[in-house]
């Protein structure tokens, strides 16, 4: 009798990072799309120049995204949502059941997603979420990083610091100023030296990431409700003023959607995607739960300014309002500032005009025409 093949799950990659992407697309809003904080950013976007800044394209809607998460749950119950268009899955327990390796299960997911929802996806396969996510950013369809120290070192060797999820432009500039412009060079630096450059906590994380170490497991979660809006530039954008114009438009759109649906947000998340397909994601809790557009705009500008981007080639910018709650349950701190009261009355008048004449009836003077 021919023995059945067996899988030693601890000796092979078992984590999938799946990025779903409808064909094309530029700017769009995904109402009530699940959201989670800043730890898991979105993956790579389409190439530059596919559409102009005023031509919205397809986005992954909330119902489709939830259906895709359910599709992954058919393969493994260990699924972690990474809104707005990605997910992590630990398939260690499914390898023997399906009699396939992780790459084979990734192909099953791709075929089912395309057949059921018309959504293609790129999948990174690795031993931990960090490597799987980075592999998905490089993959044409499915890319596997073998669970072998030499293979991991070769995969990471030429990656720039910004390719490591969690390393932003400011940290990358600091590292590059010391000649640490690749993961291999960062990994070669003694940890005490890195601590003097970045500080104790950040140094430990970056040192581990540069060697492909990620102790955080895939954690099944029920994604929280959120609303997202994204603007993809027609070319790699270097001008900070145009990025701020995009943020103004997105914050105004989110505020309008929140008020129309009778909701407020507790936090705002900014995701910046660069020309090299790396991303930076930052979140900030609002002073109070709100749907007030000026408060959202101010927070969006503050998040953008905190990144300290200099000559960064930005491909797209996304804002996500998170921690949604019913507006009637939120409290508002009253002030004696007549300007605040006037701004809220103007905002109410704008909402009435849009409800009667359409969303394009009133727009921010400095924003983009992408409604």
Coordinates of C-alpha atoms in Angstrom, one line a residue:
X1 CA 0.0 0.0 0.0
X2 CA 1.4 3.4 -1.0
X3 CA 1.8 5.6 2.1
X4 CA -0.1 8.8 2.1
X5 CA 1.9 12.0 2.1
X6 CA 2.2 13.7 5.4
X7 CA 2.8 17.4 6.3
X8 CA 5.0 18.5 9.1
X9 CA 3.3 21.8 9.6
X10 CA 6.1 23.2 11.8
X11 CA 8.6 22.8 9.0
X12 CA 6.8 24.6 6.3
X13 CA 5.1 28.0 5.8
X14 CA 1.6 28.2 7.0
X15 CA 0.6 31.9 7.1
X16 CA -1.2 33.5 4.2
X17 CA -1.5 37.2 3.7
X18 CA -4.2 37.7 1.1
X19 CA -4.8 41.0 -0.7
X20 CA -8.0 41.3 -2.6
X21 CA -8.1 43.8 -5.5
X22 CA -10.9 44.5 -8.0
X23 CA -9.5 45.4 -11.4
X24 CA -8.7 49.1 -11.9
X25 CA -9.8 51.7 -9.4
X26 CA -8.8 55.1 -8.2
X27 CA -10.8 56.9 -5.6
X28 CA -13.7 55.4 -3.7
X29 CA -15.6 55.1 -0.5
X30 CA -16.3 51.8 1.2
X31 CA -19.1 52.5 3.6
X32 CA -19.3 50.4 6.7
X33 CA -16.2 48.5 5.7
X34 CA -14.6 46.6 8.6
X35 CA -11.6 48.2 10.1
X36 CA -8.9 47.5 12.6
X37 CA -6.1 49.8 13.8
X38 CA -2.8 50.7 12.3
X39 CA -0.9 47.5 12.6
X40 CA -1.9 45.8 9.4
X41 CA -1.7 48.2 6.4
X42 CA -3.1 47.6 2.9
X43 CA -1.0 46.1 0.2
X44 CA 0.3 47.4 -3.1
X45 CA -1.9 49.3 -5.5
X46 CA -2.0 49.5 -9.3
X47 CA 0.6 51.2 -11.4
X48 CA 0.8 55.0 -11.8
X49 CA -1.1 56.8 -14.4
X50 CA -4.0 54.4 -14.9
X51 CA -6.7 56.9 -14.2
X52 CA -6.8 60.6 -13.6
X53 CA -7.5 62.0 -10.1
X54 CA -11.2 62.7 -11.0
X55 CA -12.2 59.3 -12.2
X56 CA -13.4 57.0 -9.5
X57 CA -12.9 53.3 -9.9
X58 CA -14.2 50.1 -8.3
X59 CA -13.6 49.6 -4.6
X60 CA -14.1 46.5 -2.4
X61 CA -17.5 47.0 -0.8
X62 CA -18.3 45.9 2.8
X63 CA -20.6 43.0 1.7
X64 CA -17.9 41.7 -0.7
X65 CA -15.2 42.0 1.8
X66 CA -17.2 40.1 4.5
X67 CA -18.0 37.4 1.9
X68 CA -14.3 37.0 1.1
X69 CA -13.5 36.7 4.8
X70 CA -16.2 33.9 5.0
X71 CA -14.5 32.3 2.0
X72 CA -11.2 32.2 3.8
X73 CA -13.0 30.7 6.9
X74 CA -14.0 27.8 4.7
X75 CA -10.3 26.9 4.5
X76 CA -9.3 27.7 8.1
X77 CA -11.1 29.2 11.2
X78 CA -8.0 31.2 12.0
X79 CA -8.7 34.4 9.9
X80 CA -7.7 37.9 10.9
X81 CA -9.3 40.7 9.0
X82 CA -6.9 43.5 7.8
X83 CA -9.3 46.1 6.3
X84 CA -10.0 47.5 3.9
X85 CA -8.9 44.8 1.4
X86 CA -6.7 42.2 3.0
X87 CA -6.7 39.3 5.5
X88 CA -4.3 37.0 7.3
X89 CA -5.0 33.3 7.6
X90 CA -3.1 30.6 9.5
X91 CA -3.6 27.3 7.6
X92 CA -1.4 25.1 9.8
X93 CA -4.5 23.0 10.8
X94 CA -5.8 22.8 7.3
X95 CA -2.7 21.3 5.5
X96 CA -3.4 17.7 6.4
X97 CA -7.2 18.0 5.9
X98 CA -6.8 19.4 2.3
X99 CA -3.7 17.3 1.6
X100 CA -2.0 20.4 0.1
X101 CA 0.7 22.8 1.2
X102 CA 0.0 26.4 2.0
X103 CA 0.7 27.6 -1.6
X104 CA -1.8 25.0 -2.8
X105 CA -4.4 26.4 -0.4
X106 CA -3.6 29.9 -1.6
X107 CA -4.5 28.8 -5.2
X108 CA -7.8 27.5 -3.9
X109 CA -8.6 30.8 -2.3
X110 CA -7.7 32.7 -5.5
X111 CA -9.9 30.5 -7.7
X112 CA -12.9 30.7 -5.3
X113 CA -12.5 34.5 -4.9
X114 CA -12.5 35.0 -8.7
X115 CA -15.3 32.6 -9.3
X116 CA -17.7 33.9 -6.6
X117 CA -16.9 37.6 -6.4
X118 CA -14.9 38.4 -9.6
X119 CA -12.1 39.5 -7.3
X120 CA -8.5 38.6 -7.9
X121 CA -5.9 38.5 -5.2
X122 CA -2.2 38.3 -4.5
X123 CA -1.1 35.9 -1.7
X124 CA 2.1 35.8 0.3
X125 CA 2.9 32.5 2.0
X126 CA 5.4 32.4 4.9
X127 CA 6.1 31.3 8.4
X128 CA 4.8 34.5 10.0
X129 CA 2.6 37.5 9.2
X130 CA 5.5 39.8 8.6
X131 CA 7.1 37.7 5.9
X132 CA 3.7 36.7 4.4
X133 CA 2.7 40.4 4.0
X134 CA 6.0 41.3 2.4
X135 CA 5.8 38.3 0.0
X136 CA 2.3 39.4 -1.0
X137 CA 3.6 42.9 -2.0
X138 CA 6.1 41.2 -4.3
X139 CA 3.9 38.5 -5.7
X140 CA 2.3 38.4 -9.1
X141 CA -0.1 35.7 -7.8
X142 CA 1.3 33.5 -5.0
X143 CA 4.8 33.8 -3.6
X144 CA 6.2 31.6 -0.9
X145 CA 9.1 32.4 1.4
X146 CA 10.5 29.1 2.6
X147 CA 10.8 28.6 6.4
X148 CA 14.6 28.4 6.2
X149 CA 17.0 31.0 7.7
X150 CA 19.1 31.3 4.5
X151 CA 16.0 31.7 2.3
X152 CA 14.6 34.3 4.6
X153 CA 17.9 36.2 4.7
X154 CA 18.1 36.1 0.9
X155 CA 14.4 37.4 0.6
X156 CA 15.1 40.3 3.0
X157 CA 18.6 41.2 1.9
X158 CA 17.9 44.0 -0.5
X159 CA 14.7 45.3 1.0
X160 CA 14.7 49.0 1.9
X161 CA 13.8 49.9 5.5
X162 CA 10.3 51.1 4.3
X163 CA 9.6 47.6 3.0
X164 CA 9.4 46.4 6.6
X165 CA 5.8 46.8 7.8
X166 CA 5.8 49.4 10.6
X167 CA 8.8 51.3 9.5
X168 CA 7.8 54.8 8.4
X169 CA 9.6 57.4 6.3
X170 CA 11.0 59.2 9.4
X171 CA 12.5 56.0 10.8
X172 CA 13.8 55.0 7.4
X173 CA 15.6 58.4 7.0
X174 CA 17.2 58.0 10.4
X175 CA 18.5 54.5 9.5
X176 CA 19.7 55.6 6.0
X177 CA 21.6 58.5 7.6
X178 CA 23.7 55.8 9.3
X179 CA 24.1 53.8 6.1
X180 CA 21.5 51.2 7.2
X181 CA 19.6 51.3 3.9
X182 CA 18.7 47.6 3.6
X183 CA 17.3 44.9 5.8
X184 CA 20.6 43.0 5.6
X185 CA 22.6 45.9 6.9
X186 CA 20.1 46.5 9.7
X187 CA 20.2 42.9 10.7
X188 CA 24.0 43.0 10.8
X189 CA 24.1 45.9 13.3
X190 CA 24.4 44.9 17.0
X191 CA 21.2 45.6 18.9
X192 CA 22.9 48.0 21.4
X193 CA 24.0 50.1 18.5
X194 CA 20.5 50.2 17.0
X195 CA 19.1 51.1 20.4
X196 CA 21.3 54.3 20.5
X197 CA 20.0 55.2 17.0
X198 CA 16.2 54.4 17.4
X199 CA 15.6 54.0 21.1
X200 CA 15.1 50.7 23.0
X201 CA 11.5 49.7 22.0
X202 CA 11.7 50.7 18.3
X203 CA 15.2 49.2 17.9
X204 CA 14.1 45.8 19.2
X205 CA 11.2 45.6 16.8
X206 CA 13.1 46.8 13.8
X207 CA 16.0 44.4 14.6
X208 CA 13.6 41.5 14.7
X209 CA 11.8 42.6 11.5
X210 CA 15.0 42.9 9.6
X211 CA 15.7 39.2 10.4
X212 CA 12.2 38.1 9.5
X213 CA 11.1 37.6 13.1
X214 CA 7.5 38.3 14.0
X215 CA 6.2 36.9 17.2
X216 CA 2.6 38.2 16.7
X217 CA 0.3 35.3 15.8
X218 CA -2.7 35.4 13.5
X219 CA -5.6 36.4 15.7
X220 CA -9.1 35.6 14.6
X221 CA -11.2 38.8 14.9
X222 CA -14.6 40.2 14.3
X223 CA -13.8 43.4 12.3
X224 CA -15.1 46.6 13.7
X225 CA -17.3 48.9 11.6
X226 CA -15.6 51.7 9.9
X227 CA -15.9 54.0 6.8
X228 CA -13.0 54.5 4.4
X229 CA -12.2 56.8 1.5
X230 CA -9.2 56.6 -0.7
X231 CA -7.7 58.9 -3.4
X232 CA -5.2 57.5 -5.9
X233 CA -3.2 60.1 -7.7
X234 CA -2.8 60.0 -11.5
X235 CA 1.0 60.0 -11.1
X236 CA 3.5 59.7 -8.2
X237 CA 2.7 62.8 -6.2
X238 CA 5.6 64.8 -4.7
X239 CA 3.6 68.0 -3.8
X240 CA 2.5 68.1 -0.2
X241 CA -0.1 70.7 -1.0
X242 CA -1.8 68.3 -3.4
X243 CA -1.7 65.6 -0.8
X244 CA -3.4 68.0 1.7
X245 CA -6.0 68.8 -0.9
X246 CA -6.7 65.1 -1.2
X247 CA -7.0 64.8 2.6
X248 CA -9.4 67.8 2.7
X249 CA -11.6 66.1 0.1
X250 CA -11.5 62.7 1.9
X251 CA -12.2 64.1 5.4
X252 CA -15.1 66.1 4.0
X253 CA -16.5 63.0 2.3
X254 CA -16.2 60.9 5.5
X255 CA -17.8 63.6 7.6
X256 CA -20.7 63.8 5.2
X257 CA -21.2 60.0 5.2
X258 CA -21.0 59.8 9.0
X259 CA -23.6 62.5 9.5
X260 CA -25.9 61.1 6.8
X261 CA -25.8 57.7 8.5
X262 CA -26.2 59.2 12.0
X263 CA -22.8 58.0 13.3
X264 CA -19.7 59.4 14.9
X265 CA -16.1 58.2 14.8
X266 CA -13.8 57.7 17.7
X267 CA -10.5 57.5 15.7
X268 CA -9.1 58.4 12.3
X269 CA -6.5 56.3 10.4
X270 CA -4.3 57.6 7.6
X271 CA -2.6 55.2 5.1
X272 CA -0.1 56.5 2.7
X273 CA 1.0 54.2 -0.2
X274 CA 4.3 55.0 -2.0
X275 CA 5.6 54.3 -5.5
X276 CA 7.7 51.4 -4.2
X277 CA 4.5 49.7 -3.0
X278 CA 5.4 50.2 0.7
X279 CA 2.8 51.8 3.0
X280 CA 2.7 53.8 6.2
X281 CA -0.3 53.7 8.5
X282 CA -0.9 56.0 11.4
X283 CA -4.0 56.3 13.7
X284 CA -5.1 58.9 16.2
X285 CA -8.0 58.9 18.6
X286 CA -10.2 61.9 18.3
X287 CA -10.6 64.3 21.3
X288 CA -14.3 63.2 21.3
X289 CA -16.5 61.0 19.1
X290 CA -17.5 63.2 16.3
X291 CA -18.7 63.5 12.7
X292 CA -17.7 67.2 12.5
X293 CA -15.7 67.8 9.3
X294 CA -13.3 70.5 10.6
X295 CA -12.3 68.1 13.4
X296 CA -11.7 65.3 10.9
X297 CA -9.7 67.6 8.6
X298 CA -7.5 68.9 11.5
X299 CA -6.7 65.3 12.6
X300 CA -6.0 64.2 9.0
X301 CA -3.6 67.2 8.5
X302 CA -1.9 66.4 11.9
X303 CA -1.4 62.7 10.9
X304 CA 0.1 63.8 7.6
X305 CA 2.4 66.4 9.1
X306 CA 3.6 63.9 11.7
X307 CA 4.9 61.6 9.0
X308 CA 7.4 64.2 8.0
X309 CA 7.4 63.2 4.3
X310 CA 10.1 64.9 2.2
X311 CA 10.3 64.3 -1.5
X312 CA 8.2 61.2 -1.0
X313 CA 6.6 59.7 -4.1
X314 CA 3.1 59.1 -3.0
X315 CA 0.8 56.8 -5.0
X316 CA -2.4 57.1 -2.9
X317 CA -3.8 58.4 0.4
X318 CA -6.6 56.8 2.4
X319 CA -8.5 57.9 5.4
X320 CA -10.6 55.6 7.6
X321 CA -13.0 56.7 10.3
X322 CA -13.0 53.9 13.0
X323 CA -14.8 53.0 16.1
X324 CA -18.2 54.1 14.8
X325 CA -21.1 54.6 17.2
X326 CA -24.6 56.1 17.0
X327 CA -24.5 59.9 17.1
X328 CA -27.3 60.1 19.7
X329 CA -25.0 58.2 22.1
X330 CA -22.1 60.6 21.7
X331 CA -21.5 63.7 23.9
X332 CA -20.2 67.0 22.7
X333 CA -18.2 69.4 24.8
X334 CA -19.9 72.8 24.6
X335 CA -17.7 75.9 24.1
X336 CA -18.2 79.6 24.2
X337 CA -16.5 80.0 20.8
X338 CA -19.0 81.5 18.3
X339 CA -16.9 80.2 15.4
X340 CA -17.5 76.6 16.4
X341 CA -21.3 77.2 16.6
X342 CA -21.2 79.0 13.2
X343 CA -19.2 76.1 11.6
X344 CA -21.7 73.5 12.8
X345 CA -24.6 75.6 11.5
X346 CA -22.9 75.9 8.1
X347 CA -22.2 72.2 8.1
X348 CA -25.9 71.5 8.7
X349 CA -26.9 73.8 5.8
X350 CA -24.4 72.0 3.5
X351 CA -25.9 68.6 4.5
X352 CA -29.3 69.9 3.6
X353 CA -28.1 71.2 0.3
X354 CA -26.5 67.9 -0.6
X355 CA -29.5 65.9 0.5
X356 CA -31.6 68.0 -1.9
X357 CA -29.3 68.6 -4.9
X358 CA -26.8 65.8 -4.6
X359 CA -23.3 65.3 -3.2
X360 CA -21.7 67.5 -5.8
X361 CA -23.8 70.5 -5.0
X362 CA -21.4 71.8 -2.3
X363 CA -17.7 70.9 -2.2
X364 CA -14.6 72.2 -0.3
X365 CA -13.1 75.1 -2.3
X366 CA -9.6 73.6 -2.0
X367 CA -10.5 70.0 -2.6
X368 CA -10.5 67.7 -5.6
X369 CA -13.6 67.1 -7.7
X370 CA -13.8 63.4 -7.0
X371 CA -17.3 63.0 -5.6

